[in-house]
Amino acid sequence: MLLATTHFVAAWWWVMVLLLISGIVALGFMRRNPVGRVRLDRIMMSLPIAGPLIKLVALERFCRVLSTLVRTHVHLPEALELAGNSTGNRVFENAIMNARTRVLQGEGLATPLESAHIFPAAAIQIFRIGEESGQLGSQLHQAASFYSDELDHRLKNFTALLEPATLLVIGGGVGFVAVALVSAMYGVYSGVRG
């Protein structure tokens, strides 16, 4: 297996380089194209381990920026537009812009955000309580602090899981090479003795 991999890489290295460059160029085009950016962000959000972290980052940014803007008496539609742009995620941004349109039609904040199906139920409840109590800015500030702490906690867990996984992959690779070399040396030794 080791020799076959070495021969394959030696013969087809230029194809792998071309594929890598093509992938980078395709990602660049996707990020510049509005439809491609939405698809890319949706794919990133659906990844098994990184997806929930990406959602949490966007949610924390949204709550923090919207809290600051609401507490400084910026009108809610303008605050939603600015907060949506700050998320760095086109899926969240589109959902927030749709909610902004419905806020301008008089629907409130929590219901349009809930219909987007990307905000957690706890966040929707916080938005609803803040809206009904007239304390939206302080509720958003508390939500931003909560999601910031949650993000720190999950990042620590993620890095704690990443270290053993990295060690297993590196250890497995080194073990594979060692076994391949020892078995090859043993085969040569057996052939010489025979």
mmCIF file of C-alpha atoms in Angstrom:
data_model
loop_
_atom_site.group_PDB
_atom_site.id
_atom_site.type_symbol
_atom_site.label_atom_id
_atom_site.label_comp_id
_atom_site.label_asym_id
_atom_site.label_seq_id
_atom_site.Cartn_x
_atom_site.Cartn_y
_atom_site.Cartn_z
ATOM 1 C CA MET A 1 0.000 0.000 0.000
ATOM 2 C CA LEU A 2 2.810 2.405 0.879
ATOM 3 C CA LEU A 3 4.638 1.700 -2.390
ATOM 4 C CA ALA A 4 1.420 1.974 -4.420
ATOM 5 C CA THR A 5 0.637 5.338 -2.793
ATOM 6 C CA THR A 6 4.170 6.556 -3.503
ATOM 7 C CA HIS A 7 3.987 5.498 -7.165
ATOM 8 C CA PHE A 8 0.547 7.098 -7.563
ATOM 9 C CA VAL A 9 1.699 10.418 -6.081
ATOM 10 C CA ALA A 10 4.878 10.383 -8.185
ATOM 11 C CA ALA A 11 2.933 9.710 -11.394
ATOM 12 C CA TRP A 12 -0.117 11.915 -10.821
ATOM 13 C CA TRP A 13 1.157 14.782 -8.639
ATOM 14 C CA TRP A 14 0.275 17.331 -11.314
ATOM 15 C CA VAL A 15 -3.381 16.164 -11.350
ATOM 16 C CA MET A 16 -3.602 16.625 -7.568
ATOM 17 C CA VAL A 17 -2.103 20.124 -7.854
ATOM 18 C CA LEU A 18 -4.599 21.000 -10.623
ATOM 19 C CA LEU A 19 -7.495 19.666 -8.535
ATOM 20 C CA LEU A 20 -6.342 21.708 -5.531
ATOM 21 C CA ILE A 21 -6.038 24.901 -7.587
ATOM 22 C CA SER A 22 -9.418 24.241 -9.263
ATOM 23 C CA GLY A 23 -11.036 23.725 -5.847
ATOM 24 C CA ILE A 24 -9.602 26.999 -4.512
ATOM 25 C CA VAL A 25 -10.737 28.910 -7.622
ATOM 26 C CA ALA A 26 -14.219 27.335 -7.437
ATOM 27 C CA LEU A 27 -14.519 28.309 -3.747
ATOM 28 C CA GLY A 28 -13.465 31.855 -4.631
ATOM 29 C CA PHE A 29 -16.168 32.090 -7.323
ATOM 30 C CA MET A 30 -18.773 30.649 -4.948
ATOM 31 C CA ARG A 31 -17.911 33.227 -2.291
ATOM 32 C CA ARG A 32 -18.283 36.093 -4.801
ATOM 33 C CA ASN A 33 -21.569 34.850 -6.276
ATOM 34 C CA PRO A 34 -24.594 35.621 -4.006
ATOM 35 C CA VAL A 35 -26.310 32.285 -4.711
ATOM 36 C CA GLY A 36 -23.047 30.375 -4.312
ATOM 37 C CA ARG A 37 -22.296 32.167 -1.047
ATOM 38 C CA VAL A 38 -25.675 31.122 0.374
ATOM 39 C CA ARG A 39 -25.059 27.515 -0.689
ATOM 40 C CA LEU A 40 -21.548 27.559 0.766
ATOM 41 C CA ASP A 41 -22.773 29.005 4.075
ATOM 42 C CA ARG A 42 -25.584 26.432 4.200
ATOM 43 C CA ILE A 43 -23.053 23.631 3.616
ATOM 44 C CA MET A 44 -20.783 25.034 6.332
ATOM 45 C CA MET A 45 -23.711 25.178 8.768
ATOM 46 C CA SER A 46 -24.578 21.528 8.077
ATOM 47 C CA LEU A 47 -21.093 20.206 8.881
ATOM 48 C CA PRO A 48 -21.147 17.767 11.828
ATOM 49 C CA ILE A 49 -18.862 19.483 14.363
ATOM 50 C CA ALA A 50 -18.125 22.922 12.905
ATOM 51 C CA GLY A 51 -21.718 23.646 11.828
ATOM 52 C CA PRO A 52 -23.147 24.293 15.311
ATOM 53 C CA LEU A 53 -20.130 26.504 16.089
ATOM 54 C CA ILE A 54 -20.714 28.561 12.930
ATOM 55 C CA LYS A 55 -24.392 29.017 13.841
ATOM 56 C CA LEU A 56 -23.451 30.023 17.376
ATOM 57 C CA VAL A 57 -20.937 32.619 16.143
ATOM 58 C CA ALA A 58 -23.540 34.183 13.824
ATOM 59 C CA LEU A 59 -26.192 34.171 16.562
ATOM 60 C CA GLU A 60 -23.858 35.731 19.130
ATOM 61 C CA ARG A 61 -22.823 38.490 16.696
ATOM 62 C CA PHE A 62 -26.436 39.185 15.780
ATOM 63 C CA CYS A 63 -27.551 39.455 19.424
ATOM 64 C CA ARG A 64 -24.594 41.619 20.442
ATOM 65 C CA VAL A 65 -24.844 44.097 17.554
ATOM 66 C CA LEU A 66 -28.644 44.296 17.700
ATOM 67 C CA SER A 67 -28.483 44.820 21.474
ATOM 68 C CA THR A 68 -26.050 47.716 21.096
ATOM 69 C CA LEU A 69 -28.102 49.331 18.336
ATOM 70 C CA VAL A 70 -31.448 48.950 20.133
ATOM 71 C CA ARG A 71 -30.020 50.353 23.382
ATOM 72 C CA THR A 72 -28.688 53.392 21.491
ATOM 73 C CA HIS A 73 -32.211 53.994 20.100
ATOM 74 C CA VAL A 74 -31.570 53.042 16.470
ATOM 75 C CA HIS A 75 -34.871 52.179 14.787
ATOM 76 C CA LEU A 76 -35.448 48.419 14.681
ATOM 77 C CA PRO A 77 -35.540 48.006 10.861
ATOM 78 C CA GLU A 78 -32.191 49.793 10.460
ATOM 79 C CA ALA A 79 -30.779 47.917 13.459
ATOM 80 C CA LEU A 80 -31.843 44.599 11.926
ATOM 81 C CA GLU A 81 -30.154 45.475 8.637
ATOM 82 C CA LEU A 82 -26.873 46.354 10.355
ATOM 83 C CA ALA A 83 -27.027 43.354 12.696
ATOM 84 C CA GLY A 84 -27.780 41.019 9.784
ATOM 85 C CA ASN A 85 -24.740 42.283 7.877
ATOM 86 C CA SER A 86 -22.553 41.693 10.937
ATOM 87 C CA THR A 87 -23.262 37.961 11.150
ATOM 88 C CA GLY A 88 -20.875 37.069 8.318
ATOM 89 C CA ASN A 89 -23.310 34.364 7.180
ATOM 90 C CA ARG A 90 -25.588 34.830 4.168
ATOM 91 C CA VAL A 91 -28.180 32.320 5.425
ATOM 92 C CA PHE A 92 -28.620 34.331 8.639
ATOM 93 C CA GLU A 93 -28.435 37.595 6.718
ATOM 94 C CA ASN A 94 -31.219 36.574 4.309
ATOM 95 C CA ALA A 95 -33.421 35.372 7.181
ATOM 96 C CA ILE A 96 -32.883 38.641 9.064
ATOM 97 C CA MET A 97 -33.614 40.740 5.956
ATOM 98 C CA ASN A 98 -36.871 38.809 5.436
ATOM 99 C CA ALA A 99 -37.714 39.421 9.097
ATOM 100 C CA ARG A 100 -36.920 43.118 8.621
ATOM 101 C CA THR A 101 -39.439 43.312 5.781
ATOM 102 C CA ARG A 102 -42.085 41.705 7.992
ATOM 103 C CA VAL A 103 -41.183 44.035 10.894
ATOM 104 C CA LEU A 104 -41.843 46.977 8.574
ATOM 105 C CA GLN A 105 -45.261 45.426 7.884
ATOM 106 C CA GLY A 106 -45.976 45.443 11.635
ATOM 107 C CA GLU A 107 -45.510 41.764 12.525
ATOM 108 C CA GLY A 108 -43.062 42.236 15.402
ATOM 109 C CA LEU A 109 -39.629 40.642 15.720
ATOM 110 C CA ALA A 110 -39.939 37.165 17.256
ATOM 111 C CA THR A 111 -42.504 35.691 14.846
ATOM 112 C CA PRO A 112 -40.622 36.481 11.591
ATOM 113 C CA LEU A 113 -37.343 35.223 13.067
ATOM 114 C CA GLU A 114 -39.058 32.054 14.271
ATOM 115 C CA SER A 115 -40.406 31.336 10.787
ATOM 116 C CA ALA A 116 -36.827 31.357 9.422
ATOM 117 C CA HIS A 117 -36.170 28.051 11.275
ATOM 118 C CA ILE A 118 -32.492 28.812 11.916
ATOM 119 C CA PHE A 119 -32.754 30.496 15.316
ATOM 120 C CA PRO A 120 -32.938 28.236 18.385
ATOM 121 C CA ALA A 121 -36.168 28.152 20.369
ATOM 122 C CA ALA A 122 -34.448 29.720 23.405
ATOM 123 C CA ALA A 123 -33.350 32.733 21.326
ATOM 124 C CA ILE A 124 -36.860 33.162 19.922
ATOM 125 C CA GLN A 125 -38.254 33.088 23.460
ATOM 126 C CA ILE A 126 -35.734 35.738 24.549
ATOM 127 C CA PHE A 127 -36.694 37.943 21.580
ATOM 128 C CA ARG A 128 -40.388 37.498 22.382
ATOM 129 C CA ILE A 129 -39.961 38.324 26.099
ATOM 130 C CA GLY A 130 -37.839 41.385 25.295
ATOM 131 C CA GLU A 131 -40.360 42.560 22.728
ATOM 132 C CA GLU A 132 -43.381 42.117 25.014
ATOM 133 C CA SER A 133 -41.699 43.647 28.074
ATOM 134 C CA GLY A 134 -40.194 46.618 26.213
ATOM 135 C CA GLN A 135 -36.713 45.528 27.351
ATOM 136 C CA LEU A 136 -35.461 44.165 24.029
ATOM 137 C CA GLY A 137 -32.016 45.772 24.342
ATOM 138 C CA SER A 138 -31.254 44.312 27.777
ATOM 139 C CA GLN A 139 -32.672 40.901 26.830
ATOM 140 C CA LEU A 140 -30.497 40.833 23.703
ATOM 141 C CA HIS A 141 -27.474 41.839 25.783
ATOM 142 C CA GLN A 142 -28.099 38.934 28.164
ATOM 143 C CA ALA A 143 -28.589 36.578 25.213
ATOM 144 C CA ALA A 144 -25.324 37.765 23.645
ATOM 145 C CA SER A 145 -23.476 37.147 26.929
ATOM 146 C CA PHE A 146 -25.037 33.679 27.242
ATOM 147 C CA TYR A 147 -24.170 32.711 23.655
ATOM 148 C CA SER A 148 -20.647 34.115 24.068
ATOM 149 C CA ASP A 149 -20.098 31.886 27.119
ATOM 150 C CA GLU A 150 -21.633 28.937 25.276
ATOM 151 C CA LEU A 151 -19.331 29.556 22.312
ATOM 152 C CA ASP A 152 -16.260 29.654 24.568
ATOM 153 C CA HIS A 153 -17.348 26.408 26.222
ATOM 154 C CA ARG A 154 -17.936 24.632 22.899
ATOM 155 C CA LEU A 155 -14.637 25.865 21.444
ATOM 156 C CA LYS A 156 -12.786 24.488 24.466
ATOM 157 C CA ASN A 157 -14.553 21.150 24.029
ATOM 158 C CA PHE A 158 -13.807 21.184 20.297
ATOM 159 C CA THR A 159 -10.083 21.764 20.839
ATOM 160 C CA ALA A 160 -10.057 19.136 23.599
ATOM 161 C CA LEU A 161 -11.528 16.617 21.122
ATOM 162 C CA LEU A 162 -9.215 17.724 18.334
ATOM 163 C CA GLU A 163 -5.996 16.940 20.217
ATOM 164 C CA PRO A 164 -6.618 13.177 20.721
ATOM 165 C CA ALA A 165 -7.990 12.835 17.181
ATOM 166 C CA THR A 166 -4.840 14.465 15.782
ATOM 167 C CA LEU A 167 -2.640 12.198 17.884
ATOM 168 C CA LEU A 168 -4.540 9.121 16.668
ATOM 169 C CA VAL A 169 -4.209 10.128 13.006
ATOM 170 C CA ILE A 170 -0.499 10.946 13.301
ATOM 171 C CA GLY A 171 0.172 7.860 15.433
ATOM 172 C CA GLY A 172 -1.717 5.675 12.964
ATOM 173 C CA GLY A 173 0.271 7.087 10.039
ATOM 174 C CA VAL A 174 3.600 6.608 11.811
ATOM 175 C CA GLY A 175 2.591 3.093 12.891
ATOM 176 C CA PHE A 176 1.552 2.207 9.342
ATOM 177 C CA VAL A 177 4.886 3.380 7.918
ATOM 178 C CA ALA A 178 6.830 1.587 10.681
ATOM 179 C CA VAL A 179 4.976 -1.699 10.121
ATOM 180 C CA ALA A 180 5.426 -1.379 6.351
ATOM 181 C CA LEU A 181 9.185 -0.817 6.710
ATOM 182 C CA VAL A 182 9.665 -3.587 9.286
ATOM 183 C CA SER A 183 7.636 -6.084 7.265
ATOM 184 C CA ALA A 184 9.602 -5.149 4.114
ATOM 185 C CA MET A 185 12.909 -5.610 5.985
ATOM 186 C CA TYR A 186 11.679 -8.892 7.426
ATOM 187 C CA GLY A 187 10.674 -10.061 3.910
ATOM 188 C CA VAL A 188 14.130 -9.168 2.552
ATOM 189 C CA TYR A 189 15.822 -10.879 5.519
ATOM 190 C CA SER A 190 13.693 -14.014 5.036
ATOM 191 C CA GLY A 191 14.499 -14.017 1.311
ATOM 192 C CA VAL A 192 18.249 -13.740 1.993
ATOM 193 C CA ARG A 193 18.122 -16.550 4.551
ATOM 194 C CA GLY A 194 16.104 -18.777 2.188
#
